[in-house]
Amino acid sequence: MQERSERTRRRLVFAGAELFHRSGYANATLGEIAGAAGVTKGALYFHFASKDELADAVQRRGCRLLREAVRGLNESGVPPLQALIDATHWLARTLHEEPAIPASFRITKECGGHPSAQQDFQGAWLATVSDLLRMARDTGELPLGGPAGEAGDGGAEGDGLSPAERWESAEALVAAAVCGIEVLSGTGLSYAELRRKVAALWGLLLPSLVGRARSGEYRTDAREVPESGGVRAYEFLGSGV
């Protein structure tokens, strides 16, 4: 009985994510969500007392998937800046493959400041980006205390900024850039196109962050791993999808 109840709850969260993503929070009705999940409205209300509760459950799933992805990347042993690059590719893929991710962004934007909102996926994503970037700074990957490279190498020499100002500039630049991934996904780009644009984005960002001489130390594309049958796939550690 409990297993059946959990399956019903998962179907409702999935259906809610699909409809919140497609129609928006305001336009998606609980009746439509129940129908898409193949359950009665009574069954829906057994699990969720309101649309707000269901929206929070969708965002909780998005936040959990994000935490799992970042934990997997950290445990893989890659440097923090590479983990950040890989996290943006995880986002690009899950925006296409896991409805809770685009739905969570849309719910955050449509319900921001709502007194009943308990989750904030967009805030969690930005905090993750900031945390990984800060780890990269603290481990010496980002030479913000001095020039990022030799003169003429895209470094910070002669910019007149203090280390604190350089950090603030780097954090703002990266945060603004990675927020654009969700915007680009919403224009209808295929995953292959979005993946190429994410790689191109890092190709432009890395010289500003670490200098041109060290940019080649980082992989800017999604990581490919072989699959059975000779098919290539893209690995997203800890993505849970």
JSON list of C-alpha atoms in Angstrom, two decimals:
[
{"chain": "A", "resi": 1, "resn": "MET", "atom": "CA", "xyz": [0.00, 0.00, 0.00]},
{"chain": "A", "resi": 2, "resn": "GLN", "atom": "CA", "xyz": [2.78, 2.43, 0.91]},
{"chain": "A", "resi": 3, "resn": "GLU", "atom": "CA", "xyz": [4.68, 1.59, -2.29]},
{"chain": "A", "resi": 4, "resn": "ARG", "atom": "CA", "xyz": [1.57, 2.31, -4.36]},
{"chain": "A", "resi": 5, "resn": "SER", "atom": "CA", "xyz": [1.11, 5.61, -2.55]},
{"chain": "A", "resi": 6, "resn": "GLU", "atom": "CA", "xyz": [4.72, 6.58, -3.30]},
{"chain": "A", "resi": 7, "resn": "ARG", "atom": "CA", "xyz": [4.27, 5.71, -6.98]},
{"chain": "A", "resi": 8, "resn": "THR", "atom": "CA", "xyz": [1.18, 7.89, -7.12]},
{"chain": "A", "resi": 9, "resn": "ARG", "atom": "CA", "xyz": [3.03, 10.76, -5.49]},
{"chain": "A", "resi": 10, "resn": "ARG", "atom": "CA", "xyz": [5.90, 10.45, -7.98]},
{"chain": "A", "resi": 11, "resn": "ARG", "atom": "CA", "xyz": [3.46, 10.45, -10.91]},
{"chain": "A", "resi": 12, "resn": "LEU", "atom": "CA", "xyz": [1.81, 13.58, -9.56]},
{"chain": "A", "resi": 13, "resn": "VAL", "atom": "CA", "xyz": [5.14, 15.38, -9.14]},
{"chain": "A", "resi": 14, "resn": "PHE", "atom": "CA", "xyz": [6.17, 14.39, -12.67]},
{"chain": "A", "resi": 15, "resn": "ALA", "atom": "CA", "xyz": [2.82, 15.46, -14.16]},
{"chain": "A", "resi": 16, "resn": "GLY", "atom": "CA", "xyz": [2.93, 18.70, -12.17]},
{"chain": "A", "resi": 17, "resn": "ALA", "atom": "CA", "xyz": [6.43, 19.43, -13.46]},
{"chain": "A", "resi": 18, "resn": "GLU", "atom": "CA", "xyz": [5.37, 18.77, -17.05]},
{"chain": "A", "resi": 19, "resn": "LEU", "atom": "CA", "xyz": [2.35, 21.06, -16.83]},
{"chain": "A", "resi": 20, "resn": "PHE", "atom": "CA", "xyz": [4.03, 23.82, -14.80]},
{"chain": "A", "resi": 21, "resn": "HIS", "atom": "CA", "xyz": [6.81, 23.86, -17.40]},
{"chain": "A", "resi": 22, "resn": "ARG", "atom": "CA", "xyz": [4.46, 23.81, -20.37]},
{"chain": "A", "resi": 23, "resn": "SER", "atom": "CA", "xyz": [1.60, 26.02, -19.16]},
{"chain": "A", "resi": 24, "resn": "GLY", "atom": "CA", "xyz": [3.03, 27.98, -16.24]},
{"chain": "A", "resi": 25, "resn": "TYR", "atom": "CA", "xyz": [2.07, 27.86, -12.59]},
{"chain": "A", "resi": 26, "resn": "ALA", "atom": "CA", "xyz": [-1.01, 30.07, -12.93]},
{"chain": "A", "resi": 27, "resn": "ASN", "atom": "CA", "xyz": [-2.48, 28.27, -15.94]},
{"chain": "A", "resi": 28, "resn": "ALA", "atom": "CA", "xyz": [-1.87, 24.67, -14.89]},
{"chain": "A", "resi": 29, "resn": "THR", "atom": "CA", "xyz": [-4.91, 23.30, -13.04]},
{"chain": "A", "resi": 30, "resn": "LEU", "atom": "CA", "xyz": [-4.97, 20.54, -10.47]},
{"chain": "A", "resi": 31, "resn": "GLY", "atom": "CA", "xyz": [-7.61, 18.76, -12.54]},
{"chain": "A", "resi": 32, "resn": "GLU", "atom": "CA", "xyz": [-5.27, 18.69, -15.56]},
{"chain": "A", "resi": 33, "resn": "ILE", "atom": "CA", "xyz": [-2.39, 17.50, -13.41]},
{"chain": "A", "resi": 34, "resn": "ALA", "atom": "CA", "xyz": [-4.48, 14.71, -11.87]},
{"chain": "A", "resi": 35, "resn": "GLY", "atom": "CA", "xyz": [-5.63, 13.66, -15.33]},
{"chain": "A", "resi": 36, "resn": "ALA", "atom": "CA", "xyz": [-2.09, 13.63, -16.70]},
{"chain": "A", "resi": 37, "resn": "ALA", "atom": "CA", "xyz": [-0.99, 11.51, -13.74]},
{"chain": "A", "resi": 38, "resn": "GLY", "atom": "CA", "xyz": [-3.90, 9.11, -14.26]},
{"chain": "A", "resi": 39, "resn": "VAL", "atom": "CA", "xyz": [-5.41, 9.66, -10.80]},
{"chain": "A", "resi": 40, "resn": "THR", "atom": "CA", "xyz": [-8.51, 11.32, -9.37]},
{"chain": "A", "resi": 41, "resn": "LYS", "atom": "CA", "xyz": [-8.48, 14.79, -7.86]},
{"chain": "A", "resi": 42, "resn": "GLY", "atom": "CA", "xyz": [-9.24, 13.14, -4.54]},
{"chain": "A", "resi": 43, "resn": "ALA", "atom": "CA", "xyz": [-6.02, 11.13, -4.82]},
{"chain": "A", "resi": 44, "resn": "LEU", "atom": "CA", "xyz": [-4.13, 14.33, -5.65]},
{"chain": "A", "resi": 45, "resn": "TYR", "atom": "CA", "xyz": [-5.53, 16.09, -2.58]},
{"chain": "A", "resi": 46, "resn": "PHE", "atom": "CA", "xyz": [-4.52, 13.12, -0.44]},
{"chain": "A", "resi": 47, "resn": "HIS", "atom": "CA", "xyz": [-0.89, 13.90, -1.29]},
{"chain": "A", "resi": 48, "resn": "PHE", "atom": "CA", "xyz": [-1.00, 17.67, -1.83]},
{"chain": "A", "resi": 49, "resn": "ALA", "atom": "CA", "xyz": [-3.42, 20.03, -0.12]},
{"chain": "A", "resi": 50, "resn": "SER", "atom": "CA", "xyz": [-2.89, 22.77, -2.69]},
{"chain": "A", "resi": 51, "resn": "LYS", "atom": "CA", "xyz": [-1.15, 23.71, -5.92]},
{"chain": "A", "resi": 52, "resn": "ASP", "atom": "CA", "xyz": [1.44, 25.54, -3.83]},
{"chain": "A", "resi": 53, "resn": "GLU", "atom": "CA", "xyz": [2.36, 22.28, -2.07]},
{"chain": "A", "resi": 54, "resn": "LEU", "atom": "CA", "xyz": [2.72, 20.47, -5.40]},
{"chain": "A", "resi": 55, "resn": "ALA", "atom": "CA", "xyz": [4.86, 23.27, -6.81]},
{"chain": "A", "resi": 56, "resn": "ASP", "atom": "CA", "xyz": [7.13, 23.06, -3.77]},
{"chain": "A", "resi": 57, "resn": "ALA", "atom": "CA", "xyz": [7.42, 19.29, -4.28]},
{"chain": "A", "resi": 58, "resn": "VAL", "atom": "CA", "xyz": [8.50, 19.87, -7.89]},
{"chain": "A", "resi": 59, "resn": "GLN", "atom": "CA", "xyz": [11.13, 22.37, -6.76]},
{"chain": "A", "resi": 60, "resn": "ARG", "atom": "CA", "xyz": [12.30, 20.01, -4.02]},
{"chain": "A", "resi": 61, "resn": "ARG", "atom": "CA", "xyz": [12.92, 17.39, -6.68]},
{"chain": "A", "resi": 62, "resn": "GLY", "atom": "CA", "xyz": [14.85, 19.90, -8.77]},
{"chain": "A", "resi": 63, "resn": "CYS", "atom": "CA", "xyz": [16.96, 20.93, -5.78]},
{"chain": "A", "resi": 64, "resn": "ARG", "atom": "CA", "xyz": [17.62, 17.30, -4.85]},
{"chain": "A", "resi": 65, "resn": "LEU", "atom": "CA", "xyz": [18.79, 16.46, -8.36]},
{"chain": "A", "resi": 66, "resn": "LEU", "atom": "CA", "xyz": [21.07, 19.48, -8.32]},
{"chain": "A", "resi": 67, "resn": "ARG", "atom": "CA", "xyz": [22.59, 18.50, -4.97]},
{"chain": "A", "resi": 68, "resn": "GLU", "atom": "CA", "xyz": [23.15, 14.94, -6.18]},
{"chain": "A", "resi": 69, "resn": "ALA", "atom": "CA", "xyz": [24.82, 16.16, -9.37]},
{"chain": "A", "resi": 70, "resn": "VAL", "atom": "CA", "xyz": [27.18, 18.49, -7.51]},
{"chain": "A", "resi": 71, "resn": "ARG", "atom": "CA", "xyz": [28.00, 15.84, -4.92]},
{"chain": "A", "resi": 72, "resn": "GLY", "atom": "CA", "xyz": [28.86, 13.41, -7.70]},
{"chain": "A", "resi": 73, "resn": "LEU", "atom": "CA", "xyz": [31.10, 15.95, -9.41]},
{"chain": "A", "resi": 74, "resn": "ASN", "atom": "CA", "xyz": [32.89, 16.80, -6.17]},
{"chain": "A", "resi": 75, "resn": "GLU", "atom": "CA", "xyz": [33.41, 13.12, -5.38]},
{"chain": "A", "resi": 76, "resn": "SER", "atom": "CA", "xyz": [34.82, 12.50, -8.86]},
{"chain": "A", "resi": 77, "resn": "GLY", "atom": "CA", "xyz": [37.93, 14.47, -7.92]},
{"chain": "A", "resi": 78, "resn": "VAL", "atom": "CA", "xyz": [37.79, 17.07, -10.71]},
{"chain": "A", "resi": 79, "resn": "PRO", "atom": "CA", "xyz": [38.95, 20.59, -9.79]},
{"chain": "A", "resi": 80, "resn": "PRO", "atom": "CA", "xyz": [36.17, 22.96, -8.67]},
{"chain": "A", "resi": 81, "resn": "LEU", "atom": "CA", "xyz": [36.25, 25.03, -11.86]},
{"chain": "A", "resi": 82, "resn": "GLN", "atom": "CA", "xyz": [35.91, 21.89, -13.99]},
{"chain": "A", "resi": 83, "resn": "ALA", "atom": "CA", "xyz": [33.07, 20.79, -11.71]},
{"chain": "A", "resi": 84, "resn": "LEU", "atom": "CA", "xyz": [31.36, 24.12, -12.39]},
{"chain": "A", "resi": 85, "resn": "ILE", "atom": "CA", "xyz": [31.76, 23.67, -16.15]},
{"chain": "A", "resi": 86, "resn": "ASP", "atom": "CA", "xyz": [30.35, 20.14, -15.88]},
{"chain": "A", "resi": 87, "resn": "ALA", "atom": "CA", "xyz": [27.47, 21.40, -13.72]},
{"chain": "A", "resi": 88, "resn": "THR", "atom": "CA", "xyz": [26.45, 23.81, -16.48]},
{"chain": "A", "resi": 89, "resn": "HIS", "atom": "CA", "xyz": [26.41, 20.91, -18.94]},
{"chain": "A", "resi": 90, "resn": "TRP", "atom": "CA", "xyz": [24.32, 18.93, -16.45]},
{"chain": "A", "resi": 91, "resn": "LEU", "atom": "CA", "xyz": [21.89, 21.85, -16.43]},
{"chain": "A", "resi": 92, "resn": "ALA", "atom": "CA", "xyz": [21.78, 21.99, -20.23]},
{"chain": "A", "resi": 93, "resn": "ARG", "atom": "CA", "xyz": [20.91, 18.31, -20.43]},
{"chain": "A", "resi": 94, "resn": "THR", "atom": "CA", "xyz": [18.38, 18.19, -17.62]},
{"chain": "A", "resi": 95, "resn": "LEU", "atom": "CA", "xyz": [16.57, 21.26, -18.99]},
{"chain": "A", "resi": 96, "resn": "HIS", "atom": "CA", "xyz": [15.70, 18.95, -21.90]},
{"chain": "A", "resi": 97, "resn": "GLU", "atom": "CA", "xyz": [15.35, 15.60, -20.13]},
{"chain": "A", "resi": 98, "resn": "GLU", "atom": "CA", "xyz": [14.00, 16.22, -16.61]},
{"chain": "A", "resi": 99, "resn": "PRO", "atom": "CA", "xyz": [10.81, 18.34, -16.46]},
{"chain": "A", "resi": 100, "resn": "ALA", "atom": "CA", "xyz": [11.36, 19.26, -12.80]},
{"chain": "A", "resi": 101, "resn": "ILE", "atom": "CA", "xyz": [14.35, 21.43, -13.80]},
{"chain": "A", "resi": 102, "resn": "PRO", "atom": "CA", "xyz": [12.72, 23.82, -16.31]},
{"chain": "A", "resi": 103, "resn": "ALA", "atom": "CA", "xyz": [9.52, 23.74, -14.24]},
{"chain": "A", "resi": 104, "resn": "SER", "atom": "CA", "xyz": [11.46, 24.77, -11.13]},
{"chain": "A", "resi": 105, "resn": "PHE", "atom": "CA", "xyz": [12.94, 27.76, -12.94]},
{"chain": "A", "resi": 106, "resn": "ARG", "atom": "CA", "xyz": [9.50, 28.79, -14.18]},
{"chain": "A", "resi": 107, "resn": "ILE", "atom": "CA", "xyz": [7.86, 28.36, -10.78]},
{"chain": "A", "resi": 108, "resn": "THR", "atom": "CA", "xyz": [10.59, 30.46, -9.16]},
{"chain": "A", "resi": 109, "resn": "LYS", "atom": "CA", "xyz": [10.10, 33.27, -11.67]},
{"chain": "A", "resi": 110, "resn": "GLU", "atom": "CA", "xyz": [6.30, 33.20, -11.53]},
{"chain": "A", "resi": 111, "resn": "CYS", "atom": "CA", "xyz": [5.97, 32.74, -7.77]},
{"chain": "A", "resi": 112, "resn": "GLY", "atom": "CA", "xyz": [8.97, 34.68, -6.51]},
{"chain": "A", "resi": 113, "resn": "GLY", "atom": "CA", "xyz": [8.12, 36.43, -3.26]},
{"chain": "A", "resi": 114, "resn": "HIS", "atom": "CA", "xyz": [4.97, 34.35, -2.77]},
{"chain": "A", "resi": 115, "resn": "PRO", "atom": "CA", "xyz": [4.57, 33.95, 1.01]},
{"chain": "A", "resi": 116, "resn": "SER", "atom": "CA", "xyz": [3.78, 30.22, 0.72]},
{"chain": "A", "resi": 117, "resn": "ALA", "atom": "CA", "xyz": [6.84, 29.38, -1.41]},
{"chain": "A", "resi": 118, "resn": "GLN", "atom": "CA", "xyz": [9.30, 27.25, 0.54]},
{"chain": "A", "resi": 119, "resn": "GLN", "atom": "CA", "xyz": [11.73, 26.33, -2.25]},
{"chain": "A", "resi": 120, "resn": "ASP", "atom": "CA", "xyz": [13.76, 28.47, -4.63]},
{"chain": "A", "resi": 121, "resn": "PHE", "atom": "CA", "xyz": [15.49, 26.41, -7.31]},
{"chain": "A", "resi": 122, "resn": "GLN", "atom": "CA", "xyz": [16.91, 29.42, -9.12]},
{"chain": "A", "resi": 123, "resn": "GLY", "atom": "CA", "xyz": [18.45, 30.64, -5.86]},
{"chain": "A", "resi": 124, "resn": "ALA", "atom": "CA", "xyz": [19.85, 27.15, -5.23]},
{"chain": "A", "resi": 125, "resn": "TRP", "atom": "CA", "xyz": [21.40, 27.08, -8.72]},
{"chain": "A", "resi": 126, "resn": "LEU", "atom": "CA", "xyz": [23.04, 30.49, -8.28]},
{"chain": "A", "resi": 127, "resn": "ALA", "atom": "CA", "xyz": [24.31, 29.48, -4.82]},
{"chain": "A", "resi": 128, "resn": "THR", "atom": "CA", "xyz": [25.83, 26.33, -6.35]},
{"chain": "A", "resi": 129, "resn": "VAL", "atom": "CA", "xyz": [27.58, 28.37, -9.03]},
{"chain": "A", "resi": 130, "resn": "SER", "atom": "CA", "xyz": [28.92, 30.80, -6.44]},
{"chain": "A", "resi": 131, "resn": "ASP", "atom": "CA", "xyz": [30.06, 27.98, -4.12]},
{"chain": "A", "resi": 132, "resn": "LEU", "atom": "CA", "xyz": [31.99, 26.15, -6.86]},
{"chain": "A", "resi": 133, "resn": "LEU", "atom": "CA", "xyz": [33.55, 29.39, -8.07]},
{"chain": "A", "resi": 134, "resn": "ARG", "atom": "CA", "xyz": [34.56, 30.26, -4.50]},
{"chain": "A", "resi": 135, "resn": "MET", "atom": "CA", "xyz": [36.12, 26.81, -4.10]},
{"chain": "A", "resi": 136, "resn": "ALA", "atom": "CA", "xyz": [38.08, 27.41, -7.31]},
{"chain": "A", "resi": 137, "resn": "ARG", "atom": "CA", "xyz": [39.30, 30.72, -5.90]},
{"chain": "A", "resi": 138, "resn": "ASP", "atom": "CA", "xyz": [40.24, 29.24, -2.54]},
{"chain": "A", "resi": 139, "resn": "THR", "atom": "CA", "xyz": [42.20, 26.37, -4.11]},
{"chain": "A", "resi": 140, "resn": "GLY", "atom": "CA", "xyz": [44.18, 28.77, -6.29]},
{"chain": "A", "resi": 141, "resn": "GLU", "atom": "CA", "xyz": [42.54, 28.00, -9.63]},
{"chain": "A", "resi": 142, "resn": "LEU", "atom": "CA", "xyz": [41.42, 31.61, -10.01]},
{"chain": "A", "resi": 143, "resn": "PRO", "atom": "CA", "xyz": [44.44, 33.93, -9.68]},
{"chain": "A", "resi": 144, "resn": "LEU", "atom": "CA", "xyz": [42.35, 36.83, -8.42]},
{"chain": "A", "resi": 145, "resn": "GLY", "atom": "CA", "xyz": [45.05, 38.02, -6.04]},
{"chain": "A", "resi": 146, "resn": "GLY", "atom": "CA", "xyz": [47.23, 38.95, -8.97]},
{"chain": "A", "resi": 147, "resn": "PRO", "atom": "CA", "xyz": [47.32, 38.94, -12.75]},
{"chain": "A", "resi": 148, "resn": "ALA", "atom": "CA", "xyz": [45.54, 36.02, -14.38]},
{"chain": "A", "resi": 149, "resn": "GLY", "atom": "CA", "xyz": [48.38, 35.67, -16.84]},
{"chain": "A", "resi": 150, "resn": "GLU", "atom": "CA", "xyz": [51.30, 37.43, -18.40]},
{"chain": "A", "resi": 151, "resn": "ALA", "atom": "CA", "xyz": [50.84, 40.75, -20.08]},
{"chain": "A", "resi": 152, "resn": "GLY", "atom": "CA", "xyz": [49.00, 40.24, -23.35]},
{"chain": "A", "resi": 153, "resn": "ASP", "atom": "CA", "xyz": [47.68, 36.88, -22.17]},
{"chain": "A", "resi": 154, "resn": "GLY", "atom": "CA", "xyz": [44.22, 37.99, -21.14]},
{"chain": "A", "resi": 155, "resn": "GLY", "atom": "CA", "xyz": [45.35, 38.51, -17.56]},
{"chain": "A", "resi": 156, "resn": "ALA", "atom": "CA", "xyz": [44.32, 41.15, -15.06]},
{"chain": "A", "resi": 157, "resn": "GLU", "atom": "CA", "xyz": [47.60, 43.03, -15.05]},
{"chain": "A", "resi": 158, "resn": "GLY", "atom": "CA", "xyz": [47.10, 46.76, -15.00]},
{"chain": "A", "resi": 159, "resn": "ASP", "atom": "CA", "xyz": [43.35, 46.58, -14.51]},
{"chain": "A", "resi": 160, "resn": "GLY", "atom": "CA", "xyz": [43.58, 48.70, -11.36]},
{"chain": "A", "resi": 161, "resn": "LEU", "atom": "CA", "xyz": [41.24, 46.40, -9.43]},
{"chain": "A", "resi": 162, "resn": "SER", "atom": "CA", "xyz": [41.80, 45.00, -5.96]},
{"chain": "A", "resi": 163, "resn": "PRO", "atom": "CA", "xyz": [41.55, 41.23, -5.41]},
{"chain": "A", "resi": 164, "resn": "ALA", "atom": "CA", "xyz": [38.11, 41.75, -3.84]},
{"chain": "A", "resi": 165, "resn": "GLU", "atom": "CA", "xyz": [36.93, 43.74, -6.87]},
{"chain": "A", "resi": 166, "resn": "ARG", "atom": "CA", "xyz": [38.31, 41.13, -9.24]},
{"chain": "A", "resi": 167, "resn": "TRP", "atom": "CA", "xyz": [36.42, 38.43, -7.34]},
{"chain": "A", "resi": 168, "resn": "GLU", "atom": "CA", "xyz": [33.19, 40.42, -7.43]},
{"chain": "A", "resi": 169, "resn": "SER", "atom": "CA", "xyz": [33.60, 40.98, -11.17]},
{"chain": "A", "resi": 170, "resn": "ALA", "atom": "CA", "xyz": [34.35, 37.31, -11.84]},
{"chain": "A", "resi": 171, "resn": "GLU", "atom": "CA", "xyz": [31.40, 36.14, -9.75]},
{"chain": "A", "resi": 172, "resn": "ALA", "atom": "CA", "xyz": [29.00, 38.55, -11.48]},
{"chain": "A", "resi": 173, "resn": "LEU", "atom": "CA", "xyz": [30.27, 37.61, -14.95]},
{"chain": "A", "resi": 174, "resn": "VAL", "atom": "CA", "xyz": [29.93, 33.87, -14.39]},
{"chain": "A", "resi": 175, "resn": "ALA", "atom": "CA", "xyz": [26.54, 34.14, -12.65]},
{"chain": "A", "resi": 176, "resn": "ALA", "atom": "CA", "xyz": [25.10, 36.26, -15.48]},
{"chain": "A", "resi": 177, "resn": "ALA", "atom": "CA", "xyz": [26.51, 33.94, -18.12]},
{"chain": "A", "resi": 178, "resn": "VAL", "atom": "CA", "xyz": [25.26, 30.67, -16.63]},
{"chain": "A", "resi": 179, "resn": "CYS", "atom": "CA", "xyz": [21.78, 32.11, -16.01]},
{"chain": "A", "resi": 180, "resn": "GLY", "atom": "CA", "xyz": [21.58, 32.52, -19.77]},
{"chain": "A", "resi": 181, "resn": "ILE", "atom": "CA", "xyz": [21.64, 28.74, -20.24]},
{"chain": "A", "resi": 182, "resn": "GLU", "atom": "CA", "xyz": [18.06, 28.42, -19.00]},
{"chain": "A", "resi": 183, "resn": "VAL", "atom": "CA", "xyz": [17.00, 31.37, -21.17]},
{"chain": "A", "resi": 184, "resn": "LEU", "atom": "CA", "xyz": [18.57, 29.81, -24.28]},
{"chain": "A", "resi": 185, "resn": "SER", "atom": "CA", "xyz": [16.87, 26.49, -23.54]},
{"chain": "A", "resi": 186, "resn": "GLY", "atom": "CA", "xyz": [13.52, 28.29, -23.47]},
{"chain": "A", "resi": 187, "resn": "THR", "atom": "CA", "xyz": [14.01, 29.49, -27.06]},
{"chain": "A", "resi": 188, "resn": "GLY", "atom": "CA", "xyz": [13.57, 25.96, -28.39]},
{"chain": "A", "resi": 189, "resn": "LEU", "atom": "CA", "xyz": [17.21, 25.05, -28.98]},
{"chain": "A", "resi": 190, "resn": "SER", "atom": "CA", "xyz": [17.88, 21.32, -29.23]},
{"chain": "A", "resi": 191, "resn": "TYR", "atom": "CA", "xyz": [20.12, 19.78, -26.59]},
{"chain": "A", "resi": 192, "resn": "ALA", "atom": "CA", "xyz": [22.92, 19.40, -29.15]},
{"chain": "A", "resi": 193, "resn": "GLU", "atom": "CA", "xyz": [22.72, 23.11, -30.00]},
{"chain": "A", "resi": 194, "resn": "LEU", "atom": "CA", "xyz": [22.54, 24.13, -26.34]},
{"chain": "A", "resi": 195, "resn": "ARG", "atom": "CA", "xyz": [25.49, 21.91, -25.49]},
{"chain": "A", "resi": 196, "resn": "ARG", "atom": "CA", "xyz": [27.59, 23.60, -28.21]},
{"chain": "A", "resi": 197, "resn": "LYS", "atom": "CA", "xyz": [26.64, 27.03, -26.90]},
{"chain": "A", "resi": 198, "resn": "VAL", "atom": "CA", "xyz": [27.57, 26.10, -23.32]},
{"chain": "A", "resi": 199, "resn": "ALA", "atom": "CA", "xyz": [30.97, 24.91, -24.56]},
{"chain": "A", "resi": 200, "resn": "ALA", "atom": "CA", "xyz": [31.43, 28.13, -26.53]},
{"chain": "A", "resi": 201, "resn": "LEU", "atom": "CA", "xyz": [30.45, 30.14, -23.47]},
{"chain": "A", "resi": 202, "resn": "TRP", "atom": "CA", "xyz": [33.25, 28.57, -21.42]},
{"chain": "A", "resi": 203, "resn": "GLY", "atom": "CA", "xyz": [35.65, 29.05, -24.30]},
{"chain": "A", "resi": 204, "resn": "LEU", "atom": "CA", "xyz": [35.11, 32.78, -23.85]},
{"chain": "A", "resi": 205, "resn": "LEU", "atom": "CA", "xyz": [34.93, 32.82, -20.04]},
{"chain": "A", "resi": 206, "resn": "LEU", "atom": "CA", "xyz": [38.02, 30.77, -19.20]},
{"chain": "A", "resi": 207, "resn": "PRO", "atom": "CA", "xyz": [40.66, 33.21, -20.53]},
{"chain": "A", "resi": 208, "resn": "SER", "atom": "CA", "xyz": [39.11, 35.92, -18.36]},
{"chain": "A", "resi": 209, "resn": "LEU", "atom": "CA", "xyz": [39.13, 33.66, -15.30]},
{"chain": "A", "resi": 210, "resn": "VAL", "atom": "CA", "xyz": [42.43, 31.78, -15.56]},
{"chain": "A", "resi": 211, "resn": "GLY", "atom": "CA", "xyz": [44.27, 33.37, -18.49]},
{"chain": "A", "resi": 212, "resn": "ARG", "atom": "CA", "xyz": [44.72, 32.09, -22.02]},
{"chain": "A", "resi": 213, "resn": "ALA", "atom": "CA", "xyz": [47.79, 30.03, -21.13]},
{"chain": "A", "resi": 214, "resn": "ARG", "atom": "CA", "xyz": [45.79, 27.85, -18.69]},
{"chain": "A", "resi": 215, "resn": "SER", "atom": "CA", "xyz": [42.48, 27.70, -20.56]},
{"chain": "A", "resi": 216, "resn": "GLY", "atom": "CA", "xyz": [43.52, 24.49, -22.28]},
{"chain": "A", "resi": 217, "resn": "GLU", "atom": "CA", "xyz": [43.70, 22.69, -18.92]},
{"chain": "A", "resi": 218, "resn": "TYR", "atom": "CA", "xyz": [39.90, 22.57, -18.82]},
{"chain": "A", "resi": 219, "resn": "ARG", "atom": "CA", "xyz": [37.39, 20.57, -20.84]},
{"chain": "A", "resi": 220, "resn": "THR", "atom": "CA", "xyz": [34.66, 22.90, -22.05]},
{"chain": "A", "resi": 221, "resn": "ASP", "atom": "CA", "xyz": [32.39, 20.31, -23.64]},
{"chain": "A", "resi": 222, "resn": "ALA", "atom": "CA", "xyz": [30.21, 17.67, -22.00]},
{"chain": "A", "resi": 223, "resn": "ARG", "atom": "CA", "xyz": [32.19, 14.60, -21.02]},
{"chain": "A", "resi": 224, "resn": "GLU", "atom": "CA", "xyz": [31.68, 11.69, -23.43]},
{"chain": "A", "resi": 225, "resn": "VAL", "atom": "CA", "xyz": [31.79, 8.10, -22.26]},
{"chain": "A", "resi": 226, "resn": "PRO", "atom": "CA", "xyz": [31.37, 4.94, -24.34]},
{"chain": "A", "resi": 227, "resn": "GLU", "atom": "CA", "xyz": [28.10, 3.02, -24.11]},
{"chain": "A", "resi": 228, "resn": "SER", "atom": "CA", "xyz": [27.37, -0.57, -25.04]},
{"chain": "A", "resi": 229, "resn": "GLY", "atom": "CA", "xyz": [26.84, -1.09, -28.75]},
{"chain": "A", "resi": 230, "resn": "GLY", "atom": "CA", "xyz": [29.39, 1.55, -29.67]},
{"chain": "A", "resi": 231, "resn": "VAL", "atom": "CA", "xyz": [27.02, 4.45, -29.01]},
{"chain": "A", "resi": 232, "resn": "ARG", "atom": "CA", "xyz": [28.47, 7.52, -27.35]},
{"chain": "A", "resi": 233, "resn": "ALA", "atom": "CA", "xyz": [26.68, 9.07, -24.39]},
{"chain": "A", "resi": 234, "resn": "TYR", "atom": "CA", "xyz": [27.32, 12.04, -22.13]},
{"chain": "A", "resi": 235, "resn": "GLU", "atom": "CA", "xyz": [28.01, 11.38, -18.47]},
{"chain": "A", "resi": 236, "resn": "PHE", "atom": "CA", "xyz": [26.56, 13.65, -15.82]},
{"chain": "A", "resi": 237, "resn": "LEU", "atom": "CA", "xyz": [27.81, 12.38, -12.50]},
{"chain": "A", "resi": 238, "resn": "GLY", "atom": "CA", "xyz": [25.12, 12.15, -9.85]},
{"chain": "A", "resi": 239, "resn": "SER", "atom": "CA", "xyz": [22.42, 13.56, -12.10]},
{"chain": "A", "resi": 240, "resn": "GLY", "atom": "CA", "xyz": [19.87, 11.01, -10.92]},
{"chain": "A", "resi": 241, "resn": "VAL", "atom": "CA", "xyz": [18.07, 11.08, -14.26]}
]
